Amino acid sequence: MKILVRLPNWLGDMVMSVAFMHRLRILYPEASISVIAKRSIDELLIFFPPTVHRFVFDKVEFPGLPGLWKFGRQIKKTEKFDVFFSLPDSFSSAVIGFASGAKSRVGYKSQGRSFLLTHSYAKAGNLHRVHEYLQLLEFFTKQAAPVARVELLHQFTRKQHVVVNINSEASSRRLTVTKAVEMIDTLRQNVQEEIVLIGAPKEKLFVNQVYQKLQCTDGIENLAGKTPLVQLVELLGSARMMLSTDSGPAHLANALGTQTIVLFGAGNESNTAPFNANLNSVVRLGKLSCEPCLKNTCVRYDVPQCLQQLSSEMIVNRVVHQLQQAP
């Protein structure tokens, strides 16, 4: 059997899909498994279970509906697949699967795409994203999935640094400059480990603003915009701990076996917290009637108070306690 999987488009979701890939290999030990990944996060496949083909989709190279069709037909020329799994709920992913010519095309009902799929299912509500992916496999195979674990494959050795991520794609999940400065200053005063600040290239300016306002930068390295994905994986996989907002790097650290403390504002930790609970600690204010919301921009306050009102001392005490427990 030849199986093709369209992996999710966001870093955190792609990390969480690794449980699906591990389970797929258990269910189909003799199958030839290939994947489609979005350009810019496709390098993460180095740390996934081995696959035969790694197709990389770039919407700039394959724009619009004609581009989706062309990309799918190129896949068909490379390999004829028996089963296609669409982990994203997007219409575009189903178009690629249809164009690939896969005999069975599996996905959740969404965006009116069911006619492009041979097996479409209604998604259950209030599931963690990992279980959403695994349940799709359960629906198709009619076999229950055991307790899952999200694990990326690596051999990095543990070093003496703490990674701090103050960023997020959504403003409702990102710390303000003043809150970030307050928290990092408090952290610097209470831990001995080197502190490493990270951020994507587009977040570099924001992190630089925070870095420049810190009381003391001794033992603090600013790597925002300087860590391509593979280097970021190594940095997180070798860290003693990560302190982060709800973001893709938090999921990445958790899947690499690093202790992670995540500050939740918007977003529901029941659905999107880093999955390995033994490696993850959630910090939430829990005092506002609007918590948790799913808005990318706070619609109630100029500054998201669910994050702004978090006590920096409480956050850092959590970090210190976790560091004492960590090997």
XYZ file of C-alpha atoms in Angstrom:
327
model
C 0.000 0.000 0.000
C 1.139 3.526 -0.813
C -0.063 6.288 1.515
C 0.217 10.071 1.108
C -0.350 12.469 4.034
C -0.948 16.199 3.676
C 0.611 17.615 6.831
C -0.655 20.806 8.569
C 0.538 24.259 7.559
C 1.394 25.760 10.962
C 4.487 24.816 12.929
C 2.628 23.827 16.109
C 0.029 21.795 14.206
C 2.727 20.045 12.183
C 4.506 19.105 15.408
C 1.278 17.689 16.814
C 0.715 15.620 13.657
C 3.779 13.479 14.425
C 1.587 11.295 16.668
C -0.534 10.546 13.582
C 2.570 9.582 11.626
C 3.815 7.251 14.360
C 0.393 5.586 14.590
C 0.131 5.284 10.817
C 3.371 3.309 10.724
C 2.084 0.944 13.425
C -1.170 0.311 11.559
C 0.521 -0.098 8.172
C 3.993 -1.512 8.918
C 4.598 -2.584 5.308
C 3.195 0.529 3.655
C 5.144 3.063 1.614
C 4.372 6.386 3.329
C 4.971 9.826 1.799
C 4.083 13.344 2.945
C 3.284 16.834 1.683
C 4.617 19.715 3.790
C 4.488 23.466 3.390
C 7.659 25.237 2.386
C 9.364 26.937 5.351
C 8.448 24.187 7.812
C 9.339 21.213 5.593
C 12.795 21.009 7.233
C 11.056 19.668 10.338
C 10.618 16.384 8.447
C 14.228 15.557 9.340
C 12.916 14.810 12.841
C 9.809 12.883 11.714
C 9.564 9.129 11.138
C 11.204 8.235 7.797
C 9.120 8.650 4.641
C 9.601 7.720 0.983
C 8.703 11.016 -0.717
C 8.701 14.490 0.821
C 6.680 16.739 -1.451
C 7.055 20.437 -0.624
C 4.176 22.770 -1.462
C 4.843 26.473 -2.051
C 1.785 28.573 -2.881
C 4.028 31.163 -4.544
C 5.306 28.514 -6.936
C 1.847 26.957 -7.330
C -0.639 29.854 -7.016
C -4.412 29.556 -7.007
C -6.581 26.639 -8.037
C -4.537 25.940 -11.205
C -1.405 25.731 -9.057
C -3.033 23.262 -6.658
C -4.092 21.092 -9.577
C -0.638 21.256 -11.175
C 1.039 20.313 -7.895
C -1.290 17.351 -7.391
C -0.738 16.105 -10.953
C 3.032 16.286 -10.468
C 2.630 14.032 -7.463
C 0.597 11.611 -9.567
C 3.424 11.433 -12.109
C 5.863 10.553 -9.316
C 3.770 7.910 -7.555
C 0.285 6.420 -7.690
C -1.128 6.444 -4.161
C -3.770 4.192 -2.667
C -4.740 6.454 0.253
C -4.512 10.216 0.816
C -5.044 11.708 4.296
C -5.764 15.436 4.543
C -4.904 16.643 8.049
C -5.661 20.315 7.285
C -9.362 21.078 6.919
C -8.764 23.316 3.919
C -10.395 23.058 0.508
C -6.989 23.461 -1.120
C -5.630 20.335 0.556
C -8.549 18.291 -0.757
C -7.933 19.636 -4.277
C -4.334 18.431 -4.134
C -5.494 15.002 -2.952
C -8.064 14.765 -5.751
C -5.512 15.834 -8.363
C -3.032 13.249 -7.060
C -5.399 10.503 -8.173
C -5.298 8.667 -4.842
C -7.985 5.979 -4.768
C -9.136 6.756 -1.223
C -9.104 10.354 -0.023
C -9.742 10.891 3.678
C -10.500 14.056 5.632
C -12.931 15.972 7.805
C -15.986 17.679 6.356
C -15.109 21.333 5.943
C -15.318 24.205 3.444
C -17.653 22.234 1.167
C -14.865 19.886 0.149
C -16.568 16.536 0.776
C -17.150 15.935 -2.939
C -13.377 15.831 -3.395
C -13.005 13.129 -0.731
C -14.073 9.493 -0.816
C -14.217 9.307 3.001
C -15.311 12.469 4.843
C -16.217 12.612 8.510
C -17.723 15.090 10.958
C -15.170 16.338 13.466
C -15.984 15.852 17.139
C -15.937 19.009 19.239
C -13.546 19.965 22.029
C -10.796 17.492 21.169
C -7.127 18.249 21.508
C -5.603 18.769 18.069
C -3.545 15.572 18.434
C -6.711 13.570 19.047
C -8.422 15.238 16.073
C -5.723 13.861 13.803
C -5.744 10.428 15.428
C -9.530 10.217 15.309
C -9.448 10.737 11.544
C -7.275 7.630 11.379
C -9.650 5.797 13.725
C -12.649 6.640 11.536
C -10.940 5.294 8.430
C -9.338 2.168 9.902
C -12.047 1.455 12.512
C -9.258 0.801 15.008
C -8.981 2.734 18.253
C -5.719 4.602 18.828
C -3.847 3.943 22.093
C -2.557 6.719 24.335
C -0.540 8.974 22.067
C 2.772 10.711 22.540
C 4.151 13.518 20.439
C 7.834 12.787 19.877
C 10.276 14.218 17.380
C 13.374 12.113 16.743
C 16.689 13.640 17.805
C 19.910 12.989 19.733
C 20.704 16.437 21.136
C 22.370 16.529 24.545
C 21.032 18.744 27.312
C 22.847 22.053 27.899
C 22.560 24.840 30.469
C 20.281 27.377 28.839
C 16.662 28.487 29.152
C 14.868 29.571 25.979
C 12.330 32.397 26.212
C 9.743 33.097 23.529
C 7.545 36.177 23.971
C 6.046 36.055 20.475
C 2.960 34.691 18.762
C 1.274 35.064 15.387
C -1.734 36.541 17.208
C -1.490 39.780 19.211
C -3.864 38.303 21.807
C -1.250 35.646 22.621
C 1.839 37.853 22.547
C 3.339 39.677 25.516
C 3.608 43.460 25.411
C 7.063 45.035 25.487
C 6.601 46.210 29.070
C 5.343 42.828 30.291
C 8.125 40.967 28.498
C 10.792 43.261 29.968
C 9.379 42.857 33.472
C 9.255 39.065 33.180
C 12.743 38.645 31.674
C 14.306 41.028 34.207
C 12.744 38.993 37.012
C 13.922 35.767 35.403
C 17.505 37.075 35.073
C 17.555 37.908 38.780
C 16.456 34.416 39.814
C 18.135 31.840 37.544
C 21.782 31.095 36.844
C 21.284 29.545 33.424
C 21.963 31.446 30.222
C 18.764 32.966 28.812
C 18.224 32.796 25.058
C 15.566 34.934 23.362
C 14.133 33.628 20.101
C 11.821 34.890 17.375
C 11.114 34.589 13.681
C 12.646 37.170 11.318
C 9.413 39.178 11.311
C 9.497 39.224 15.137
C 13.081 40.457 15.344
C 12.185 44.141 15.737
C 9.805 43.384 18.617
C 12.339 41.213 20.457
C 15.052 43.807 19.886
C 12.854 46.449 21.535
C 12.469 44.207 24.566
C 16.187 43.356 24.693
C 17.200 47.026 24.576
C 14.962 47.850 27.552
C 16.267 45.102 29.859
C 17.978 46.238 33.066
C 20.831 43.787 32.518
C 21.702 41.753 29.428
C 24.545 39.761 31.000
C 23.948 36.106 30.231
C 21.100 36.925 27.852
C 21.539 36.172 24.159
C 19.165 37.598 21.567
C 18.823 35.146 18.662
C 15.601 36.565 17.219
C 15.688 36.230 13.447
C 18.940 34.255 13.587
C 17.756 30.651 13.969
C 16.586 28.800 10.853
C 14.257 25.934 11.719
C 16.879 23.195 12.052
C 19.010 25.383 14.339
C 15.903 26.278 16.362
C 15.169 22.584 16.837
C 18.677 22.006 18.172
C 18.445 25.040 20.471
C 15.139 23.837 21.934
C 16.085 20.168 22.029
C 19.209 20.927 24.086
C 17.618 23.480 26.454
C 16.985 22.781 30.131
C 13.652 24.554 29.839
C 11.520 26.771 27.640
C 9.295 29.620 28.833
C 6.915 30.613 26.068
C 3.661 32.122 24.981
C 1.146 29.835 23.240
C 3.031 29.340 19.981
C 4.614 26.872 17.583
C 8.031 26.855 19.317
C 6.340 25.766 22.571
C 4.965 22.680 20.825
C 8.344 22.093 19.242
C 10.182 22.141 22.587
C 7.598 19.853 24.187
C 7.915 17.305 21.376
C 11.707 17.367 21.733
C 11.463 16.332 25.390
C 12.203 19.757 26.895
C 10.333 20.969 29.963
C 8.018 23.760 28.820
C 6.054 26.441 30.673
C 3.403 28.096 28.504
C 1.614 31.390 29.195
C -1.968 31.176 27.953
C -4.083 34.221 27.148
C -6.341 33.674 24.169
C -6.608 30.066 23.085
C -7.936 27.030 24.903
C -5.246 24.870 26.481
C -7.603 21.879 26.409
C -7.359 21.948 22.613
C -3.962 23.400 21.803
C -1.571 23.140 24.761
C 1.682 21.238 24.140
C 0.528 17.626 24.278
C 2.998 15.821 26.550
C 1.552 16.828 29.911
C 4.496 15.486 31.930
C 6.731 18.012 30.154
C 4.337 20.941 30.146
C 3.036 23.418 32.697
C 0.283 25.909 31.782
C 0.080 29.359 33.353
C -3.271 31.132 33.044
C -4.689 34.154 34.869
C -8.159 32.633 35.135
C -9.794 35.758 36.585
C -11.513 37.303 33.554
C -15.003 36.391 32.350
C -13.750 36.356 28.739
C -11.170 33.604 29.350
C -10.460 31.622 27.327
C -11.344 33.250 24.026
C -10.231 32.270 20.545
C -9.740 35.787 19.170
C -6.494 36.675 17.434
C -6.979 40.274 18.556
C -8.370 41.216 21.966
C -11.818 42.761 21.445
C -12.330 43.851 25.073
C -9.096 45.607 26.058
C -6.458 47.655 24.278
C -3.905 45.273 25.789
C -4.867 41.624 26.460
C -5.291 41.668 30.234
C -5.244 37.862 30.462
C -1.492 38.113 29.830
C -0.792 41.595 31.160
C -2.083 40.770 34.646
C 0.020 37.640 35.042
C 2.466 37.956 37.935
C 6.064 37.872 36.739
C 7.117 36.656 40.183
C 4.675 33.759 39.974
C 5.867 32.848 36.480
C 9.527 32.906 37.485
C 8.819 30.910 40.661
C 7.297 28.257 38.421
C 10.424 28.285 36.255
C 12.732 27.983 39.281
C 10.692 25.106 40.693
C 10.686 23.248 37.350
C 14.434 23.768 36.941
C 15.001 22.253 40.367
C 13.012 19.198 39.314
C 14.576 18.868 35.864
C 17.632 16.653 35.286
